[in-house]
Short mmCIF file of C-alpha atoms in Angstrom, two decimals:
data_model
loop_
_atom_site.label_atom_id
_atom_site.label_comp_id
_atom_site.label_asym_id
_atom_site.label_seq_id
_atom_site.Cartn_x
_atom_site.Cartn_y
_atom_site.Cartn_z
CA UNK A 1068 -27.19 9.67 34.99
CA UNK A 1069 -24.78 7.51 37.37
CA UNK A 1070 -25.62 3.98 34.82
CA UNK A 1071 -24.66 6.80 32.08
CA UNK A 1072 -21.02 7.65 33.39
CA UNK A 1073 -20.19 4.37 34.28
CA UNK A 1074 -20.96 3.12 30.86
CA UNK A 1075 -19.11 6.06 29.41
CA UNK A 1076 -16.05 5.28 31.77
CA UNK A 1077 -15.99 1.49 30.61
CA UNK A 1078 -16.08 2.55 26.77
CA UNK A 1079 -13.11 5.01 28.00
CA UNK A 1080 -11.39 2.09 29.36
CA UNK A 1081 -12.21 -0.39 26.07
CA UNK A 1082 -10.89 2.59 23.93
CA UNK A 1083 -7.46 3.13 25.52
CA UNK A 1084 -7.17 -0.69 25.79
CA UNK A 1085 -7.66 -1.27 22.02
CA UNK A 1086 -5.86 1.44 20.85
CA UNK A 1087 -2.71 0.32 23.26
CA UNK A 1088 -2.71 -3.43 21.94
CA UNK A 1089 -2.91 -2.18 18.51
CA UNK A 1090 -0.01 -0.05 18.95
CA UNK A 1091 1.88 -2.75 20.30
CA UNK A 1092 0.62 -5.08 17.23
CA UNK A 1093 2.28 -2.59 14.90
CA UNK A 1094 5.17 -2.41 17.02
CA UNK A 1095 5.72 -6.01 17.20
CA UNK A 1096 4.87 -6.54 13.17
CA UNK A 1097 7.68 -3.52 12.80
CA UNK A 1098 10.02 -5.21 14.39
CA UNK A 1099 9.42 -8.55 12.50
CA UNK A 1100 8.88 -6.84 9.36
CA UNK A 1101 12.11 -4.73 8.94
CA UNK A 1102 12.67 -6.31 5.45
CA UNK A 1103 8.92 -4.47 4.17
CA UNK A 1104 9.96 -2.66 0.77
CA UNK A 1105 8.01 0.45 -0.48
CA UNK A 1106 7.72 1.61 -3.26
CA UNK A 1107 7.43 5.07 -3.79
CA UNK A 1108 6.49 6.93 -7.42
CA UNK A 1109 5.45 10.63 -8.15
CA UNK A 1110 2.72 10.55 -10.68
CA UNK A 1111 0.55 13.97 -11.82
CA UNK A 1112 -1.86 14.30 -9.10
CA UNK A 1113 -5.88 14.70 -9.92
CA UNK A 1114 -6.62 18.27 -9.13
CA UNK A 1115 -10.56 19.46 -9.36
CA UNK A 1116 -11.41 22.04 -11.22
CA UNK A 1117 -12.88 24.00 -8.42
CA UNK A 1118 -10.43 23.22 -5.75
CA UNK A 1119 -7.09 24.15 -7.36
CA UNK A 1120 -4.03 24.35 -5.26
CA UNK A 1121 -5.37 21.34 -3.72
CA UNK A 1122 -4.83 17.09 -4.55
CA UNK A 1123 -7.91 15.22 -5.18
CA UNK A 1124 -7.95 11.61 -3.27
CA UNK A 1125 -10.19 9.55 -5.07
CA UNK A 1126 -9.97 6.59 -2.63
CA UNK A 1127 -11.18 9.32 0.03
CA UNK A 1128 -13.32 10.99 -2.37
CA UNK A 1129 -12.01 14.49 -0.82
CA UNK A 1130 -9.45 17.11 -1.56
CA UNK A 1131 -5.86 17.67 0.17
CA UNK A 1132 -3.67 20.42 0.74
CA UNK A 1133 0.16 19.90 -0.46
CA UNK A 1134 1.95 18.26 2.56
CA UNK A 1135 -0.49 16.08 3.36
CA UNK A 1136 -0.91 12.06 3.48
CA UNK A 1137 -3.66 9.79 2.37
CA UNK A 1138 -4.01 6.21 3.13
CA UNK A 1139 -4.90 4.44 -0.47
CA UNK A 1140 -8.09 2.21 1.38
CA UNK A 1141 -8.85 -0.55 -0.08
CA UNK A 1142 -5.18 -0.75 -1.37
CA UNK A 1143 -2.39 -0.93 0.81
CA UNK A 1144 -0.50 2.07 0.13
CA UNK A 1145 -0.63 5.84 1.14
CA UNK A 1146 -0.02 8.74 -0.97
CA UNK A 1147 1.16 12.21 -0.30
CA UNK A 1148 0.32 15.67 -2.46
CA UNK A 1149 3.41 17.29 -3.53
CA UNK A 1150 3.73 20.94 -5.19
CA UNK A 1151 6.32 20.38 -8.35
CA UNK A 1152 10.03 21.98 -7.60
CA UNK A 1153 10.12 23.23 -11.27
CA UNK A 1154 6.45 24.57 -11.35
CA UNK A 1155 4.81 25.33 -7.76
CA UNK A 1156 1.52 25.36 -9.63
CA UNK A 1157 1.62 21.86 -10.74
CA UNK A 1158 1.03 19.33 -8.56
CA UNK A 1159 1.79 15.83 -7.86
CA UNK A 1160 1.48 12.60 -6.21
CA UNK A 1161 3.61 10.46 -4.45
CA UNK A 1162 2.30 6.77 -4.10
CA UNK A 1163 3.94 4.59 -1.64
CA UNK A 1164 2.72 1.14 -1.98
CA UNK A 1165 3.92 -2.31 -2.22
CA UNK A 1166 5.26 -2.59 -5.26
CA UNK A 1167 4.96 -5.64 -8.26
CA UNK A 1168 4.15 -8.59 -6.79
CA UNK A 1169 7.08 -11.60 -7.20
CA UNK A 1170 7.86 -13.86 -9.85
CA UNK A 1171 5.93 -16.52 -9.53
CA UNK A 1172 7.70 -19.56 -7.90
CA UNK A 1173 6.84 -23.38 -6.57
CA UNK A 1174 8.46 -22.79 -4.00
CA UNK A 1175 7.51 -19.46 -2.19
CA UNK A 1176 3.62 -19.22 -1.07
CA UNK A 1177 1.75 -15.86 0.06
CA UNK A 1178 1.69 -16.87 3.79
CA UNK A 1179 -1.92 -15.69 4.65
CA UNK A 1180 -1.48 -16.29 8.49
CA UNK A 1181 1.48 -13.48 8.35
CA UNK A 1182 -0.61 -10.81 5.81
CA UNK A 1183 -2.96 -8.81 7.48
CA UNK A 1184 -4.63 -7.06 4.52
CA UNK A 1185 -6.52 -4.48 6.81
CA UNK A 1186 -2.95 -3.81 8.87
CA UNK A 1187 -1.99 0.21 8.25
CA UNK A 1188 0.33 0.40 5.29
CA UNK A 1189 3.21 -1.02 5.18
CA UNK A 1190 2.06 -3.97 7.36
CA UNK A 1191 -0.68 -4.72 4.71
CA UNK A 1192 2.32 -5.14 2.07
CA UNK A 1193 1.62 -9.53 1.32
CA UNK A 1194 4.54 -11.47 2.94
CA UNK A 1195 5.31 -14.64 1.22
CA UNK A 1196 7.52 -17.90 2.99
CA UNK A 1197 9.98 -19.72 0.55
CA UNK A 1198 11.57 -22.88 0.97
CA UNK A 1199 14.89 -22.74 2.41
CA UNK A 1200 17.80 -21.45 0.34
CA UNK A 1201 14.80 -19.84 -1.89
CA UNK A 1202 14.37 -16.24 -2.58
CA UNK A 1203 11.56 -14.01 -4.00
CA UNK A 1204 12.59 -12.67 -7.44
CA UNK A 1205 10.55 -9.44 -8.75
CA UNK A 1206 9.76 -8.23 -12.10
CA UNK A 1207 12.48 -4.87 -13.32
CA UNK A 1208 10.37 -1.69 -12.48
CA UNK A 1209 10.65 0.27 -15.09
CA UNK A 1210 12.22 3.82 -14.80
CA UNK A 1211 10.07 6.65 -15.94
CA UNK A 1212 12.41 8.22 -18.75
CA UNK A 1213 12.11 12.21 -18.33
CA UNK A 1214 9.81 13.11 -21.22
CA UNK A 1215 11.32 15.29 -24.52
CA UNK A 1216 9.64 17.99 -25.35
#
């Protein structure tokens, strides 16, 4: 029983440990990475037809209540279920996520030792280095036009 708590303490002691100096990673990226855009987007969310009132996550495979956030695993991006302000029964999505990737250009590289694809989102978002004097351009995002009905 004694060999039992002691290993129990020690797995205590690795938890706290790990979960510290991953806090402090994520602090430390978040202070490097205050340039990170998201993009955000409100699309029709999936609903299920025996779960109504409620978001279905597919990357989760599970339902959520309005109000509540998703990470987007394996894509880096998170997404939120929102009731509609003009029709409380209708629900949506909003998808926060990287956005388009850039233009391409000779002289800007994804810098792999900077991207940590399994960071939380938005440290997951690709970081690219550029020659000096070089910036990133990105493709126009297209507005969603309201629809005519």
């Amino acid at each position: 029983m004694i060999k039992f708590s002691v290993l129990f303490c020690v797995a205590v002691v690795v938890a706290v440990f790990l979960s510290s100096a991953i806090a402090a990673e994520e602090e430390k990226l978040s202070k490097n990475d205050e340039n990170i855009k998201v993009y955000k987007r409100l699309i029709p969310a999936d609903v299920l037809r025996d779960f109504p009132g409620m978001c279905f996550a597919s990357t989760r495979c599970a339902t959520v209540e309005p109000g509540k956030t998703w990470d987007l695993t394996p894509f880096c991006g998170r997404s939120t279920c929102v009731q509609s302000e003009d029709n409380p029964a209708k629900l949506l999505e909003l998808v926060e996520d990287c956005g388009p990737l850039p233009l391409t250009n000779e002289k800007c590289k994804l810098d792999t030792d900077k991207t940590n694809k399994t960071a939380s989102f938005p440290f997951c978002c690709p970081k690219f280095t550029c020659e000096p004097g070089v910036t990133l351009e990105y493709p126009e995002v297209p507005k969603d036009e309201p629809k005519k009905e």
